[in-house]
Short mmCIF file of C-alpha atoms in Angstrom, two decimals:
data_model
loop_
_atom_site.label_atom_id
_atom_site.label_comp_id
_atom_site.label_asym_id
_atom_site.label_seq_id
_atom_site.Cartn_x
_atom_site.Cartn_y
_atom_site.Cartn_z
CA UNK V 152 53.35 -14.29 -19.23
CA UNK V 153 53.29 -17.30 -21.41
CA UNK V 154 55.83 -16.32 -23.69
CA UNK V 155 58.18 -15.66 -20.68
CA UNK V 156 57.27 -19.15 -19.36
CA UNK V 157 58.17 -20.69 -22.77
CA UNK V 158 61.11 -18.93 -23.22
CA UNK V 159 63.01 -19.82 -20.36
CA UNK V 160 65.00 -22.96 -20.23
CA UNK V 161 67.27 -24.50 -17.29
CA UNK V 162 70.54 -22.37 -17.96
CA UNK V 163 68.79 -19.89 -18.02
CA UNK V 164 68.11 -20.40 -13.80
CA UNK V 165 70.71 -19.31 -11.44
CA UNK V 166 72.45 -21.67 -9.42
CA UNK V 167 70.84 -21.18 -6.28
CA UNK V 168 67.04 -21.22 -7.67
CA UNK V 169 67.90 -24.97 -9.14
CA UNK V 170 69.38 -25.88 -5.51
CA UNK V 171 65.93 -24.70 -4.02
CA UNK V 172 63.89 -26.56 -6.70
CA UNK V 173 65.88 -29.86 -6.29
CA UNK V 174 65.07 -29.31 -2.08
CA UNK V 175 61.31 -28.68 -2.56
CA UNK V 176 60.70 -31.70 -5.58
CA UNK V 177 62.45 -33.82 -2.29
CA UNK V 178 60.39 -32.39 -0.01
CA UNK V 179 57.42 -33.17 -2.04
CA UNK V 180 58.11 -36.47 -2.35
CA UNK V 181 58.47 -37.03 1.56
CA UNK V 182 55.73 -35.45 2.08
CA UNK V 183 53.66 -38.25 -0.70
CA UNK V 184 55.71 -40.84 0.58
CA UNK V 185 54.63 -40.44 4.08
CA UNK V 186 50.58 -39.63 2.40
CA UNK V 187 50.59 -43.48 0.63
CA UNK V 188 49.72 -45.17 4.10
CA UNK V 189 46.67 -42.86 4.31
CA UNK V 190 43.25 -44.49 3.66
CA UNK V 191 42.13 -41.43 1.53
CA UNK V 192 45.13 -41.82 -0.57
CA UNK V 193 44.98 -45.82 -1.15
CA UNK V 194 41.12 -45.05 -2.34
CA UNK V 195 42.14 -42.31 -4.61
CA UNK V 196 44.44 -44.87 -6.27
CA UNK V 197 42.38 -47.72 -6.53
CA UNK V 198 39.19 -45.38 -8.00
CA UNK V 199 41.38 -43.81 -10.61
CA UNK V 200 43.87 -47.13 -11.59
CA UNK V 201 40.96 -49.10 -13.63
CA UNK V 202 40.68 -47.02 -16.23
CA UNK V 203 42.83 -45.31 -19.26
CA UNK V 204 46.09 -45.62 -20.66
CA UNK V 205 49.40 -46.59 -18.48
CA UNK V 206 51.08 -42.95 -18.88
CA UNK V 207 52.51 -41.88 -15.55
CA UNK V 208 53.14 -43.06 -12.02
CA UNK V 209 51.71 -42.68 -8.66
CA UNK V 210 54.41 -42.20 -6.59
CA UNK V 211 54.93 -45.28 -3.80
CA UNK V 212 52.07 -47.83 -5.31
CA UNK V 213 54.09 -48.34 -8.92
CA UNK V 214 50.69 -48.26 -10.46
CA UNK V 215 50.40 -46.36 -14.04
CA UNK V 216 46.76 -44.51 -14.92
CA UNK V 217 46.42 -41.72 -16.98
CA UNK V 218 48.64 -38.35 -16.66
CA UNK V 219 45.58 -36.29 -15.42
CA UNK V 220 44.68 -39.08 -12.82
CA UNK V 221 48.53 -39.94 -11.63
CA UNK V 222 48.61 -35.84 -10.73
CA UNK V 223 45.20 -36.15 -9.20
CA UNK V 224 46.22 -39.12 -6.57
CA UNK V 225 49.78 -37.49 -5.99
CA UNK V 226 48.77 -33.78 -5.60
CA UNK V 227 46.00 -35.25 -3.08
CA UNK V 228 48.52 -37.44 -1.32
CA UNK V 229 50.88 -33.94 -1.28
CA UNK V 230 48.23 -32.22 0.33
CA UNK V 231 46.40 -35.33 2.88
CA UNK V 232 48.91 -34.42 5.81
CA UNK V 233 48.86 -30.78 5.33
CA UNK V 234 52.79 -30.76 5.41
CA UNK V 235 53.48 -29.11 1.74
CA UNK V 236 55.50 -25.90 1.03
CA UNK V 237 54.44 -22.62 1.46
CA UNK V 238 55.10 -19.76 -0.78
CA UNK V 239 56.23 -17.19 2.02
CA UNK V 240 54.99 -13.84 1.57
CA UNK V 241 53.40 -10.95 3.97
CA UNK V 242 50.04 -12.16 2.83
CA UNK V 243 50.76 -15.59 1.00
CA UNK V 244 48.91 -18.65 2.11
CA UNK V 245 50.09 -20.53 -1.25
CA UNK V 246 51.50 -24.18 -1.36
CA UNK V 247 52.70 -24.02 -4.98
CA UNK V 248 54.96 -27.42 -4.94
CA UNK V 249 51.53 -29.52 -4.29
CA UNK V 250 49.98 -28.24 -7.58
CA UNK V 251 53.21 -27.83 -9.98
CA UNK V 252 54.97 -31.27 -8.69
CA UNK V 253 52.19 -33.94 -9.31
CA UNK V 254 51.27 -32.15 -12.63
CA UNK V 255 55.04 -32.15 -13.46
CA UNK V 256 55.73 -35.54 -12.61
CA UNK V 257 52.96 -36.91 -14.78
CA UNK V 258 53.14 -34.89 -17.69
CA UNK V 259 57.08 -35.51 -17.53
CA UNK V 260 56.61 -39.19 -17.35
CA UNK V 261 54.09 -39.28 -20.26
CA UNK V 262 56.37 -36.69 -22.81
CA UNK V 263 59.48 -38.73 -21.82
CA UNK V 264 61.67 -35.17 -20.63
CA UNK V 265 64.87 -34.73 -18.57
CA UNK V 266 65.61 -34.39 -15.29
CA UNK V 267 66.54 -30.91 -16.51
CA UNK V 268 63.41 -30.20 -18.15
CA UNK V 269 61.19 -31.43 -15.38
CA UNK V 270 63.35 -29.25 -13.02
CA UNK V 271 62.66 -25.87 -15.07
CA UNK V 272 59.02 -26.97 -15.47
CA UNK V 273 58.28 -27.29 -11.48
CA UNK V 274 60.55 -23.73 -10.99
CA UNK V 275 57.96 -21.92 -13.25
CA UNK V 276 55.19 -23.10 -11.83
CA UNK V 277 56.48 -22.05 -8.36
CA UNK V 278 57.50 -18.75 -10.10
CA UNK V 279 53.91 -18.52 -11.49
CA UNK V 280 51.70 -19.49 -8.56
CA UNK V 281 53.92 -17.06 -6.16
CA UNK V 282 53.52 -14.18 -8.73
CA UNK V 283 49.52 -14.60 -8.78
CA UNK V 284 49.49 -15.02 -5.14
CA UNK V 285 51.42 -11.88 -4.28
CA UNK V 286 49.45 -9.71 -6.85
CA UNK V 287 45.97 -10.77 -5.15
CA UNK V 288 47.37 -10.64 -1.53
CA UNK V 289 44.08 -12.53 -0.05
CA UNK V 290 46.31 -14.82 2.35
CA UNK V 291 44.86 -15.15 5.92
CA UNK V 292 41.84 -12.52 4.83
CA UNK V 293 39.72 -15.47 2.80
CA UNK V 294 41.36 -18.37 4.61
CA UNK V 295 39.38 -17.12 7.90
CA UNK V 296 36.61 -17.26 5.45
CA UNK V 297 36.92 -20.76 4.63
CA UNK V 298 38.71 -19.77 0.88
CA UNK V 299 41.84 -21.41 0.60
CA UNK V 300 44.51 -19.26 -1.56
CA UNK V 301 45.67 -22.69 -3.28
CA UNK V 302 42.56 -23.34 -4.93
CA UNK V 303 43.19 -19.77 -6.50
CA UNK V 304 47.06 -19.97 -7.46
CA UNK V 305 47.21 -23.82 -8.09
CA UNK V 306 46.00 -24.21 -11.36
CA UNK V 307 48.23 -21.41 -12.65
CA UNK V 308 51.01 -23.50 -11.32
CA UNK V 309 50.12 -26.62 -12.38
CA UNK V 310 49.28 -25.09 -16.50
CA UNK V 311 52.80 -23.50 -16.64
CA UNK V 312 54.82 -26.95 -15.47
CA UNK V 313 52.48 -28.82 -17.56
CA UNK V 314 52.28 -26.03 -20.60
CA UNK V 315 56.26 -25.80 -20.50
CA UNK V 316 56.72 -29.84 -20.85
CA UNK V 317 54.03 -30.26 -23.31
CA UNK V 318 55.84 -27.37 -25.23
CA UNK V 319 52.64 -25.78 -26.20
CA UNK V 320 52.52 -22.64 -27.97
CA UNK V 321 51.68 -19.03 -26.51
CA UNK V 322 48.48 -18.93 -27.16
CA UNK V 323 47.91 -22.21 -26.12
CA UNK V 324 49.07 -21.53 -22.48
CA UNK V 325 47.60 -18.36 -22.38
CA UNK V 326 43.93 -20.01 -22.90
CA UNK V 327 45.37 -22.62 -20.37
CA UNK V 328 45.57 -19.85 -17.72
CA UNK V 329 42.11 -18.26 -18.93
CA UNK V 330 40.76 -21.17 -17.80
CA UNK V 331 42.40 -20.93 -14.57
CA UNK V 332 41.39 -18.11 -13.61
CA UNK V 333 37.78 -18.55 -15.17
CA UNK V 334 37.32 -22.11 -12.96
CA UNK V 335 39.08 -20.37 -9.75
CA UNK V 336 37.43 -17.01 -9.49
CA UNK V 337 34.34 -16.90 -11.86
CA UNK V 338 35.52 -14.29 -13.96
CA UNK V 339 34.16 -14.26 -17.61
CA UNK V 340 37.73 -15.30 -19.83
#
């Protein structure tokens, strides 16, 4: 999987996949845009602002923090209103655009990349998150439980749009999903 993720660059997408990717970065946006009046979001941003280097923005408040912090506050603003993108399968209950946008948006701020770039790295992690979700099919079974399928999928997103900008090697993204799926399911990796 990671060498697949590595190896694909923007031409490489058809036409209609970039269209779709351009819509749901918008989307995304909107969707933080209309989070920053929220009270949970303002404290997010002024917990995480006061410390670490300038690297990457939250979106609406111009204020820099650290790349890990800036996806923090804008993945949590994504999800505040509950009004993010689903990944729409039989069984799906995955919002893949809250996890792989904010990490995208900070890690492509911080490593300086293209519009182009940033584009291919929020695709994969769509591609990514939607893969995992369809192969465990838990959907509405675990959400009735009070397990949310994001929590599950989200990190695999995230890694690949962050792994693909950072340009890290196979192995290196591989051990970035092991941890995935070692924080979001217990398993032993």
């Amino acid at each position: 999987m990671s060498d697949v993720i590595l190896s694909i660059d923007y031409d490489d997408l058809p036409g209609q996949v970039i269209k779709k990717g351009k819509l749901c970065l918008l989307d995304m946006m909107g969707v933080m845009m209309a989070a920053s009046t929220e009270e949970s979001s303002q404290i997010l941003s002024r917990i995480f602002c006061k410390d670490g280097l300038p690297e990457s923005s939250v979106l609406v408040y111009g204020k820099k923090m650290p790349a890990f912090h800036a996806a923090l506050v804008n993945g949590a603003m994504g999800h505040s209103l509950e009004l993010e993108d689903h990944h729409n399968h039989k069984r799906s209950l995955n919002h893949p655009g809250v996890t792989s946008i904010p990490a995208a948006l900070a890690v492509g701020e911080r490593e300086h990349v293209s519009g182009k770039e940033l584009l291919t790295a929020i695709i994969l992690g769509y591609e990514i998150g939607s893969k995992i979700s369809r192969a465990i099919k838990i959907g509405h079974l675990n959400l009735e439980k009070g397990f949310h399928e994001t929590s599950v999928c989200g990190p695999f997103s995230a890694a690949a749009a962050a792994g693909k900008l950072l340009e890290l090697s196979p192995l290196q993204l591989a051990n970035s999903f092991g941890i995935c799926g070692s924080l979001a399911s217990g398993s032993m990796e």
